Amino acid sequence: MRISQLITVLLVLWIGVSSAKYTNVEMIRDLAIGSWRVFTGLVEDLYYKTPEITPDAYKSPAEFYQSYGYRFEEHKVVTEDGYILSAWRVPGKLNESMKTVKGKPAVMLQHGLLDNSGTFTVGFSNQSLPFLLNEEGYDVWITNTRGNFNSYEHTNPFEYSVFDIHSKYWNFTFDTMGYYDLPSNIDYILDYTNNEKLTYIGHSQGTVQFFAGNALKNVASKVDAFVGLGPVMFAGNQRSPLCTLLKATGLSTLLKWFDFNNLLIWPRIVNVSLKSVVKPLRKTILRFIQMIVGIKQEISVDLSRMPVMGRHEPGGTGLQNMLHWLQMIDSGNFQRYDYGKKENMKVYGQETAPLYDLEVLKENIKDLDMFLIKGGIDVFVAQEDFDQLLNVLSFKEGKTLKHKIVEDYDHLDYIWADSAYEEVSLPVLEFLRNKRNNQ
Ligand SMILES: *[C@@H]1O[C@H](CO)[C@@H](O)[C@H](O)[C@H]1NC(C)=O
Ligand SMILES: *[C@@H]1O[C@H](CO)[C@@H](O)[C@H](O)[C@H]1NC(C)=O
Ligand SMILES: *[C@@H]1O[C@H](CO)[C@@H](O)[C@H](O)[C@H]1NC(C)=O
Ligand SMILES: *[C@@H]1O[C@H](CO)[C@@H](O)[C@H](O)[C@H]1NC(C)=O
């Protein structure tokens, strides 16, 4: 055993007993483990010559899907409040006539925080959901929410300028995504494909915006099944060392000083960064990301896919959205965005941010079949928070509420782990098949 492995094992053993709430001592320990792993990753990266960048990293979405034999279309969805969102459609094979595409059931894939529709291209094609769902006979739609760089448009670009971080454009959180983006995306897809309902698959924030949206209005009546990968409704017990550091040190207020909303520059420098940063530092970057989403001992992600990740991520979001997440972590409640007393009064008619009404949510989602998958070391979906979520959803009678825990998964492994085919994709396909057979 190499000395670096020994030290890593010793540090990881220190995790030992973990208390219910994530303490600052645990945070410091995890930051030490994480930093050490980043460091050893860096040493390995510098020591080994990394292979060439996969051509997939340079392809546009259309080129990417077409090179694997699939049709690709990009659609623009305009929300009720004027945001223009990009929706990627992968309706079928290139050699398939559009006649057979008509009448396919639709499925919608919704990405998570700081992410975008590109996330579903990061894994190998044989493990990724758009391809597998297509084989299964679905018309696949991969949607984007406001504030990521696939969706930086508004019908009123002067008042809602993405270039000005103080403009109205950036006044949104996952609350607004649930209220506006979610129903607009769903309505557009149903209208375009002539379906009455669709199947919804959300990752992380893609699930909380579904819950938030349905606590405010009924969207779920247009959905026949819900799949949640790393589902979140409560976040009070999260164990991300970096997020906790932000919170504990008040660094989040510092974020306000930076032009954090603006990842606009990313798509323009991506080629340079792929060559000079992502290619030589694959392991370092992977381990840094793991320090945010769940500290690992083993690498289960194929490093050759890191440049594809680097092309699409971070996908961008607004600062207000990040602050909403921190508020959820702080309070442990499933609550709306806290604007501060004065603005709360204007927006909600009360000084504090209201909790989402779980009774309304339950009523709206009561007819949904649901399947949730949670990673055992996913720091954003702590077991206590997940239990609380199951508790809210368990009222269902005569409807399926299935869940599965994948022991060694962190918050991104559902999408990009090598084993995602067996651990996530196959169980999801089986759930959907059972659902269809029972109709
Ligand atoms: C389309 O091509 C695939 C192989 O890529 C083949 O299996 C399938 O039968 C073809 N379908 C049609 C309609 O030609
Ligand atoms: C998927 O493709 C990768 C790379 O070609 C390969 O290493 C892996 O074994 C494949 N997985 C499955 C489930 O076929
Ligand atoms: C990045 O490189 C690819 C392939 O070399 C090229 O097609 C693309 O236009 C480049 N993008 C930018 C923003 O320079
Ligand atoms: C921000 O958005 C909320 C809810 O969508 C709205 O009520 C509020 O007036 C907006 N604030 C500003 C400053 O535009």
PDB file of C-alpha atoms in Angstrom, residues 192-348:
ATOM      1  CA  TYR A 192     -45.774  19.529 -29.208  1.00  0.00           C
ATOM      2  CA  THR A 193     -45.967  15.753 -28.814  1.00  0.00           C
ATOM      3  CA  ASN A 194     -49.716  15.594 -28.512  1.00  0.00           C
ATOM      4  CA  ASN A 195     -49.571  13.706 -25.237  1.00  0.00           C
ATOM      5  CA  GLU A 196     -51.791  14.204 -22.215  1.00  0.00           C
ATOM      6  CA  LYS A 197     -49.147  13.344 -19.652  1.00  0.00           C
ATOM      7  CA  LEU A 198     -45.435  12.848 -19.497  1.00  0.00           C
ATOM      8  CA  THR A 199     -42.937  11.079 -17.302  1.00  0.00           C
ATOM      9  CA  TYR A 200     -40.727  13.332 -15.194  1.00  0.00           C
ATOM     10  CA  ILE A 201     -37.165  12.515 -14.194  1.00  0.00           C
ATOM     11  CA  GLY A 202     -35.432  15.088 -12.009  1.00  0.00           C
ATOM     12  CA  HIS A 203     -31.962  15.250 -10.558  1.00  0.00           C
ATOM     13  CA  SER A 204     -31.438  17.124  -7.266  1.00  0.00           C
ATOM     14  CA  GLN A 205     -32.795  20.661  -7.759  1.00  0.00           C
ATOM     15  CA  GLY A 206     -34.866  19.125 -10.551  1.00  0.00           C
ATOM     16  CA  THR A 207     -36.809  17.412  -7.746  1.00  0.00           C
ATOM     17  CA  VAL A 208     -37.092  20.300  -5.268  1.00  0.00           C
ATOM     18  CA  GLN A 209     -38.456  22.585  -7.975  1.00  0.00           C
ATOM     19  CA  PHE A 210     -41.060  19.938  -8.743  1.00  0.00           C
ATOM     20  CA  PHE A 211     -42.111  19.783  -5.088  1.00  0.00           C
ATOM     21  CA  ALA A 212     -42.038  23.596  -4.750  1.00  0.00           C
ATOM     22  CA  GLY A 213     -44.022  24.107  -7.953  1.00  0.00           C
ATOM     23  CA  ASN A 214     -46.656  21.610  -6.887  1.00  0.00           C
ATOM     24  CA  ALA A 215     -46.977  23.208  -3.465  1.00  0.00           C
ATOM     25  CA  LEU A 216     -47.929  26.439  -5.260  1.00  0.00           C
ATOM     26  CA  LYS A 217     -50.063  25.159  -8.131  1.00  0.00           C
ATOM     27  CA  ASN A 218     -51.072  21.875  -9.676  1.00  0.00           C
ATOM     28  CA  VAL A 219     -48.548  20.745 -12.252  1.00  0.00           C
ATOM     29  CA  ALA A 220     -48.495  17.063 -11.369  1.00  0.00           C
ATOM     30  CA  SER A 221     -51.840  16.310 -12.988  1.00  0.00           C
ATOM     31  CA  LYS A 222     -49.929  16.427 -16.292  1.00  0.00           C
ATOM     32  CA  VAL A 223     -47.351  13.931 -15.086  1.00  0.00           C
ATOM     33  CA  ASP A 224     -47.876  10.186 -14.852  1.00  0.00           C
ATOM     34  CA  ALA A 225     -44.727   9.123 -13.036  1.00  0.00           C
ATOM     35  CA  PHE A 226     -41.955  10.848 -11.127  1.00  0.00           C
ATOM     36  CA  VAL A 227     -38.371   9.685 -10.776  1.00  0.00           C
ATOM     37  CA  GLY A 228     -36.101  11.545  -8.338  1.00  0.00           C
ATOM     38  CA  LEU A 229     -32.327  11.102  -8.444  1.00  0.00           C
ATOM     39  CA  GLY A 230     -30.831  12.547  -5.252  1.00  0.00           C
ATOM     40  CA  PRO A 231     -34.253  13.987  -4.312  1.00  0.00           C
ATOM     41  CA  VAL A 232     -34.390  16.962  -1.946  1.00  0.00           C
ATOM     42  CA  MET A 233     -37.149  18.593   0.046  1.00  0.00           C
ATOM     43  CA  PHE A 234     -35.315  19.177   3.326  1.00  0.00           C
ATOM     44  CA  ALA A 235     -31.650  20.094   3.518  1.00  0.00           C
ATOM     45  CA  GLY A 236     -31.002  20.861   7.204  1.00  0.00           C
ATOM     46  CA  ASN A 237     -28.697  17.867   7.644  1.00  0.00           C
ATOM     47  CA  GLN A 238     -26.555  18.261   4.563  1.00  0.00           C
ATOM     48  CA  ARG A 239     -22.901  17.395   5.121  1.00  0.00           C
ATOM     49  CA  SER A 240     -21.068  19.204   2.366  1.00  0.00           C
ATOM     50  CA  PRO A 241     -17.851  20.563   3.851  1.00  0.00           C
ATOM     51  CA  LEU A 242     -17.547  23.404   1.346  1.00  0.00           C
ATOM     52  CA  CYS A 243     -21.170  24.536   1.668  1.00  0.00           C
ATOM     53  CA  THR A 244     -20.883  24.390   5.435  1.00  0.00           C
ATOM     54  CA  LEU A 245     -17.725  26.459   5.288  1.00  0.00           C
ATOM     55  CA  LEU A 246     -19.563  29.076   3.232  1.00  0.00           C
ATOM     56  CA  LYS A 247     -22.355  29.136   5.763  1.00  0.00           C
ATOM     57  CA  ALA A 248     -20.261  28.968   8.944  1.00  0.00           C
ATOM     58  CA  THR A 249     -17.872  31.721   7.941  1.00  0.00           C
ATOM     59  CA  GLY A 250     -20.475  34.007   6.457  1.00  0.00           C
ATOM     60  CA  LEU A 251     -18.555  33.829   3.200  1.00  0.00           C
ATOM     61  CA  SER A 252     -21.881  33.611   1.405  1.00  0.00           C
ATOM     62  CA  THR A 253     -22.350  37.347   1.973  1.00  0.00           C
ATOM     63  CA  LEU A 254     -19.036  37.804   0.239  1.00  0.00           C
ATOM     64  CA  LEU A 255     -20.493  36.114  -2.820  1.00  0.00           C
ATOM     65  CA  LYS A 256     -22.713  39.155  -3.197  1.00  0.00           C
ATOM     66  CA  TRP A 257     -19.672  41.221  -3.959  1.00  0.00           C
ATOM     67  CA  PHE A 258     -18.612  39.049  -6.809  1.00  0.00           C
ATOM     68  CA  ASP A 259     -20.237  38.916 -10.157  1.00  0.00           C
ATOM     69  CA  PHE A 260     -21.234  35.402  -9.267  1.00  0.00           C
ATOM     70  CA  ASN A 261     -24.352  35.291 -11.405  1.00  0.00           C
ATOM     71  CA  ASN A 262     -22.328  35.762 -14.445  1.00  0.00           C
ATOM     72  CA  LEU A 263     -20.908  32.596 -15.871  1.00  0.00           C
ATOM     73  CA  LEU A 264     -21.529  34.129 -19.262  1.00  0.00           C
ATOM     74  CA  ILE A 265     -17.896  34.028 -20.101  1.00  0.00           C
ATOM     75  CA  TRP A 266     -17.627  30.266 -19.675  1.00  0.00           C
ATOM     76  CA  PRO A 267     -18.795  29.098 -23.127  1.00  0.00           C
ATOM     77  CA  ARG A 268     -16.290  31.478 -24.698  1.00  0.00           C
ATOM     78  CA  ILE A 269     -13.240  30.241 -22.831  1.00  0.00           C
ATOM     79  CA  VAL A 270     -14.253  26.611 -22.714  1.00  0.00           C
ATOM     80  CA  ASN A 271     -11.884  25.366 -25.439  1.00  0.00           C
ATOM     81  CA  VAL A 272      -8.879  26.948 -23.795  1.00  0.00           C
ATOM     82  CA  SER A 273      -9.857  25.674 -20.376  1.00  0.00           C
ATOM     83  CA  LEU A 274     -10.407  22.139 -21.681  1.00  0.00           C
ATOM     84  CA  LYS A 275      -6.892  22.034 -23.060  1.00  0.00           C
ATOM     85  CA  SER A 276      -5.014  23.846 -20.352  1.00  0.00           C
ATOM     86  CA  VAL A 277      -6.971  22.988 -17.198  1.00  0.00           C
ATOM     87  CA  VAL A 278      -9.368  20.068 -17.523  1.00  0.00           C
ATOM     88  CA  LYS A 279      -7.176  17.796 -19.628  1.00  0.00           C
ATOM     89  CA  PRO A 280      -4.061  17.856 -17.438  1.00  0.00           C
ATOM     90  CA  LEU A 281      -5.936  18.061 -14.114  1.00  0.00           C
ATOM     91  CA  ARG A 282      -8.702  15.485 -14.451  1.00  0.00           C
ATOM     92  CA  LYS A 283      -8.286  13.762 -11.134  1.00  0.00           C
ATOM     93  CA  THR A 284      -7.671  17.002  -9.246  1.00  0.00           C
ATOM     94  CA  ILE A 285     -10.902  18.476 -10.575  1.00  0.00           C
ATOM     95  CA  LEU A 286     -12.925  15.330  -9.963  1.00  0.00           C
ATOM     96  CA  ARG A 287     -11.720  15.199  -6.379  1.00  0.00           C
ATOM     97  CA  PHE A 288     -12.408  18.870  -5.841  1.00  0.00           C
ATOM     98  CA  ILE A 289     -15.971  18.333  -7.038  1.00  0.00           C
ATOM     99  CA  GLN A 290     -16.245  15.321  -4.741  1.00  0.00           C
ATOM    100  CA  MET A 291     -15.217  17.552  -1.862  1.00  0.00           C
ATOM    101  CA  ILE A 292     -18.452  19.453  -2.511  1.00  0.00           C
ATOM    102  CA  VAL A 293     -20.796  16.547  -3.262  1.00  0.00           C
ATOM    103  CA  GLY A 294     -19.515  13.604  -1.188  1.00  0.00           C
ATOM    104  CA  ILE A 295     -16.031  12.495  -0.268  1.00  0.00           C
ATOM    105  CA  LYS A 296     -15.007   9.258  -1.876  1.00  0.00           C
ATOM    106  CA  GLN A 297     -12.304   6.700  -1.360  1.00  0.00           C
ATOM    107  CA  GLU A 298     -12.539   5.164  -4.783  1.00  0.00           C
ATOM    108  CA  ILE A 299     -13.005   6.729  -8.145  1.00  0.00           C
ATOM    109  CA  SER A 300     -15.917   5.255  -9.999  1.00  0.00           C
ATOM    110  CA  VAL A 301     -16.052   7.899 -12.703  1.00  0.00           C
ATOM    111  CA  ASP A 302     -14.199   7.381 -15.950  1.00  0.00           C
ATOM    112  CA  LEU A 303     -11.672  10.224 -16.119  1.00  0.00           C
ATOM    113  CA  SER A 304     -11.808  10.258 -19.912  1.00  0.00           C
ATOM    114  CA  ARG A 305     -15.254  11.845 -19.573  1.00  0.00           C
ATOM    115  CA  MET A 306     -14.009  14.777 -17.484  1.00  0.00           C
ATOM    116  CA  PRO A 307     -13.493  17.044 -20.525  1.00  0.00           C
ATOM    117  CA  VAL A 308     -17.137  16.457 -21.524  1.00  0.00           C
ATOM    118  CA  MET A 309     -18.106  17.509 -18.022  1.00  0.00           C
ATOM    119  CA  GLY A 310     -15.794  20.519 -18.347  1.00  0.00           C
ATOM    120  CA  ARG A 311     -17.530  21.563 -21.521  1.00  0.00           C
ATOM    121  CA  HIS A 312     -20.994  21.744 -19.972  1.00  0.00           C
ATOM    122  CA  GLU A 313     -20.334  22.600 -16.358  1.00  0.00           C
ATOM    123  CA  PRO A 314     -20.670  24.570 -14.200  1.00  0.00           C
ATOM    124  CA  GLY A 315     -23.868  25.434 -15.995  1.00  0.00           C
ATOM    125  CA  GLY A 316     -24.566  28.623 -14.080  1.00  0.00           C
ATOM    126  CA  THR A 317     -27.323  29.893 -11.846  1.00  0.00           C
ATOM    127  CA  GLY A 318     -28.191  33.045  -9.919  1.00  0.00           C
ATOM    128  CA  LEU A 319     -26.826  34.080  -6.543  1.00  0.00           C
ATOM    129  CA  GLN A 320     -30.352  34.391  -5.144  1.00  0.00           C
ATOM    130  CA  ASN A 321     -30.913  30.736  -5.944  1.00  0.00           C
ATOM    131  CA  MET A 322     -27.743  29.760  -4.076  1.00  0.00           C
ATOM    132  CA  LEU A 323     -28.879  31.840  -1.102  1.00  0.00           C
ATOM    133  CA  HIS A 324     -32.260  30.083  -1.119  1.00  0.00           C
ATOM    134  CA  TRP A 325     -30.416  26.794  -0.796  1.00  0.00           C
ATOM    135  CA  LEU A 326     -28.355  28.128   2.104  1.00  0.00           C
ATOM    136  CA  GLN A 327     -31.569  29.292   3.802  1.00  0.00           C
ATOM    137  CA  MET A 328     -33.035  25.787   3.454  1.00  0.00           C
ATOM    138  CA  ILE A 329     -29.863  24.358   4.984  1.00  0.00           C
ATOM    139  CA  ASP A 330     -29.932  26.878   7.813  1.00  0.00           C
ATOM    140  CA  SER A 331     -33.564  26.456   8.785  1.00  0.00           C
ATOM    141  CA  GLY A 332     -34.048  22.795   7.940  1.00  0.00           C
ATOM    142  CA  ASN A 333     -37.461  23.799   6.584  1.00  0.00           C
ATOM    143  CA  PHE A 334     -38.973  23.431   3.145  1.00  0.00           C
ATOM    144  CA  GLN A 335     -39.591  27.142   2.769  1.00  0.00           C
ATOM    145  CA  ARG A 336     -39.889  29.901   0.207  1.00  0.00           C
ATOM    146  CA  TYR A 337     -37.128  32.405  -0.450  1.00  0.00           C
ATOM    147  CA  ASP A 338     -36.494  34.868   2.361  1.00  0.00           C
ATOM    148  CA  TYR A 339     -36.105  38.341   0.795  1.00  0.00           C
ATOM    149  CA  GLY A 340     -35.796  40.082   4.152  1.00  0.00           C
ATOM    150  CA  LYS A 341     -38.626  41.606   6.214  1.00  0.00           C
ATOM    151  CA  LYS A 342     -39.576  44.528   4.017  1.00  0.00           C
ATOM    152  CA  GLU A 343     -39.576  42.725   0.700  1.00  0.00           C
ATOM    153  CA  ASN A 344     -41.232  39.637   2.238  1.00  0.00           C
ATOM    154  CA  MET A 345     -44.106  41.887   3.256  1.00  0.00           C
ATOM    155  CA  LYS A 346     -44.496  42.984  -0.356  1.00  0.00           C
ATOM    156  CA  VAL A 347     -44.140  39.554  -1.918  1.00  0.00           C
ATOM    157  CA  TYR A 348     -45.846  37.313   0.666  1.00  0.00           C
TER     158      TYR A 348
END
